[in-house]
Tab-separated table of C-alpha atoms in Angstrom:
chain	number	residue	atom	x	y	z
A	39	MET	CA	-0.176	-0.312	0.029
A	40	ASN	CA	0.777	3.584	-0.963
A	41	GLU	CA	1.129	5.163	2.306
A	42	GLY	CA	2.291	8.855	1.476
A	43	ARG	CA	-2.365	7.727	0.044
A	44	SER	CA	-3.074	6.226	3.273
A	45	ARG	CA	-1.458	8.586	5.265
A	46	ASN	CA	-3.408	11.630	3.192
A	47	MET	CA	-7.230	9.940	3.085
A	48	ARG	CA	-6.635	9.387	7.155
A	49	ALA	CA	-6.656	13.393	7.050
A	50	ASN	CA	-9.393	13.440	5.203
A	51	ARG	CA	-13.052	13.709	7.624
A	52	ARG	CA	-15.736	11.249	7.309
A	53	SER	CA	-17.758	13.524	10.157
A	54	ASN	CA	-17.777	16.638	11.758
A	55	THR	CA	-16.070	18.657	8.999
A	56	LYS	CA	-16.573	22.344	9.322
A	57	PRO	CA	-19.410	22.282	7.354
A	58	GLU	CA	-21.013	20.166	8.956
A	59	VAL	CA	-20.809	20.882	12.480
A	60	ALA	CA	-21.372	25.182	11.317
A	61	LEU	CA	-24.775	23.239	9.924
A	62	ARG	CA	-25.468	21.204	13.981
A	63	LYS	CA	-24.569	24.625	15.576
A	64	ALA	CA	-27.813	26.770	13.564
A	65	LEU	CA	-29.698	23.765	14.050
A	66	HIS	CA	-28.722	23.476	17.669
A	67	ALA	CA	-29.500	26.693	17.916
A	68	LEU	CA	-32.768	27.279	16.058
A	69	GLY	CA	-34.248	24.257	18.366
A	70	TYR	CA	-33.526	21.033	16.924
A	71	ARG	CA	-32.967	18.333	17.797
A	72	TYR	CA	-31.567	15.948	16.352
A	73	ARG	CA	-28.681	12.277	16.159
A	74	LYS	CA	-25.329	12.295	14.184
A	75	ASP	CA	-23.907	10.104	12.345
A	76	LEU	CA	-26.146	7.874	12.894
A	77	ARG	CA	-25.704	4.396	11.264
A	78	LEU	CA	-29.702	3.897	9.211
A	79	ASP	CA	-29.914	-0.128	8.456
A	80	LEU	CA	-33.087	-0.185	5.857
A	81	PRO	CA	-35.118	-2.533	5.067
A	82	ASP	CA	-33.185	-3.958	2.215
A	83	GLY	CA	-29.652	-4.701	4.002
A	84	VAL	CA	-28.483	-1.464	2.764
A	85	ARG	CA	-27.061	0.630	5.910
A	86	VAL	CA	-26.156	3.898	5.812
A	87	ARG	CA	-24.783	6.556	8.134
A	88	PRO	CA	-26.174	10.432	7.155
A	89	ASP	CA	-24.832	13.163	8.105
A	90	ILE	CA	-27.634	14.271	10.703
A	91	VAL	CA	-30.607	12.036	11.401
A	92	PHE	CA	-34.031	13.377	11.972
A	93	THR	CA	-35.385	10.184	13.460
A	94	ALA	CA	-39.002	10.941	14.181
A	95	ARG	CA	-39.785	13.340	10.586
A	96	ARG	CA	-37.622	10.231	9.162
A	97	VAL	CA	-35.270	12.729	7.571
A	98	ALA	CA	-31.982	12.340	6.555
A	99	VAL	CA	-29.082	14.829	5.651
A	100	PHE	CA	-25.795	14.751	3.890
A	101	VAL	CA	-23.267	17.479	4.128
A	102	ASP	CA	-21.269	17.004	0.783
A	103	GLY	CA	-17.671	17.325	0.295
A	104	CYS	CA	-17.460	19.104	-3.327
A	105	PHE	CA	-14.809	16.900	-4.019
A	106	TRP	CA	-15.137	13.718	-2.890
A	107	HIS	CA	-19.058	13.658	-4.116
A	108	VAL	CA	-17.812	15.577	-7.829
A	109	CYS	CA	-19.266	19.068	-7.316
A	110	PRO	CA	-20.578	20.505	-10.332
A	111	GLU	CA	-19.816	23.782	-9.459
A	112	HIS	CA	-16.507	23.167	-7.502
A	113	GLY	CA	-14.889	19.597	-8.702
A	114	ARG	CA	-12.783	18.830	-11.162
A	115	GLU	CA	-10.694	16.075	-12.638
A	116	PRO	CA	-8.029	14.502	-10.575
A	117	THR	CA	-4.739	15.042	-12.973
A	118	THR	CA	-2.798	12.548	-10.646
A	119	ASN	CA	-2.338	9.065	-10.308
A	120	GLU	CA	-6.140	9.673	-11.643
A	121	TRP	CA	-6.760	5.723	-12.294
A	122	TYR	CA	-7.009	5.795	-9.228
A	123	TRP	CA	-9.315	8.771	-8.123
A	124	THR	CA	-11.510	8.347	-11.612
A	125	PRO	CA	-13.181	5.361	-10.469
A	126	LYS	CA	-12.966	5.684	-7.464
A	127	LEU	CA	-14.709	9.572	-7.515
A	128	ARG	CA	-17.477	7.801	-10.197
A	129	ARG	CA	-18.663	5.349	-7.660
A	130	ASN	CA	-18.975	7.590	-4.658
A	131	MET	CA	-21.292	9.333	-7.114
A	132	GLU	CA	-23.450	6.181	-7.856
A	133	ARG	CA	-23.214	5.300	-4.408
A	134	ASP	CA	-25.014	8.692	-3.599
A	135	ARG	CA	-27.591	7.670	-6.166
A	136	ALA	CA	-27.849	4.502	-4.833
A	137	THR	CA	-28.520	6.224	-0.517
A	138	ASN	CA	-30.879	8.312	-2.250
A	139	SER	CA	-33.047	5.950	-4.370
A	140	ALA	CA	-33.594	3.326	-0.587
A	141	LEU	CA	-33.509	5.869	1.651
A	142	ARG	CA	-37.146	7.857	-0.181
A	143	ALA	CA	-37.939	4.129	-1.529
A	144	ALA	CA	-38.378	3.216	2.664
A	145	GLY	CA	-40.056	5.981	3.545
A	146	TRP	CA	-37.070	9.173	4.303
A	147	ARG	CA	-36.492	11.709	3.132
A	148	VAL	CA	-33.283	12.853	1.995
A	149	VAL	CA	-31.707	16.112	2.312
A	150	ARG	CA	-27.924	16.599	-0.163
A	151	LEU	CA	-25.921	19.797	0.505
A	152	TRP	CA	-23.000	20.949	-0.740
A	153	GLU	CA	-19.835	22.089	1.957
A	154	HIS	CA	-20.145	25.611	0.058
A	155	GLU	CA	-23.520	26.004	0.333
A	156	PRO	CA	-24.227	28.830	2.477
A	157	LEU	CA	-25.232	28.117	5.449
A	158	PRO	CA	-28.375	30.636	5.953
A	159	ALA	CA	-29.950	28.128	2.878
A	160	ALA	CA	-28.638	25.615	4.356
A	161	VAL	CA	-29.998	26.011	7.874
A	162	ASP	CA	-33.508	26.534	4.978
A	163	ALA	CA	-32.980	24.043	3.164
A	164	VAL	CA	-33.034	21.197	6.611
A	165	ILE	CA	-36.363	22.692	8.179
A	166	GLU	CA	-38.138	22.609	4.723
A	167	ALA	CA	-37.836	19.071	5.075
A	168	VAL	CA	-37.200	18.652	8.398
A	169	GLY	CA	-40.907	21.792	9.565
A	170	PRO	CA	-41.602	23.257	12.583
A	171	THR	CA	-39.559	22.149	16.110
A	172	ALA	CA	-41.627	20.937	18.449
A	173	ALA	CA	-41.610	24.426	20.441
A	174	GLU	CA	-43.120	25.533	17.960
A	175	ARG	CA	-44.868	23.010	16.737
A	176	ARG	CA	-46.966	22.983	20.523
A	177	PHE	CA	-47.018	26.227	20.367
A	178	GLU	CA	-49.487	26.009	16.818
A	179	GLY	CA	-51.423	24.289	19.092
A	180	THR	CA	-52.422	25.861	22.118
A	181	ALA	CA	-52.364	29.538	19.716
A	182	HIS	CA	-56.494	31.239	19.342
A	183	ASP	CA	-57.908	33.179	17.074
């Protein structure tokens, strides 16, 4: 095994990336409660590990890195070791599509965000999928007109 590549691969985080942590903090500050990095075992034997999971609402949120998931805006073709990286990145894209399909088939809503998305837009996308917080729902239930 190429020791240099192995060392570089270890430097890349699977979870707790800066954009993911910023999104979680913003959601938490708004009153949203979620599970982070929770493994979901879906019916067809598919296992997925979304970055943020709203279990009761069945919403899975992924914060995708531009390089690893081939962002159409910032993703780029590898210029070194393309024999290794091109198939790997293609498999990542295929796995993302399969994950989305498996989650939707199991009744989950999927939110995929790019790491470069502005935080307010990312928060809005999640809130749109999840709906109001528990406190907001309680408040709406007690409102009298």
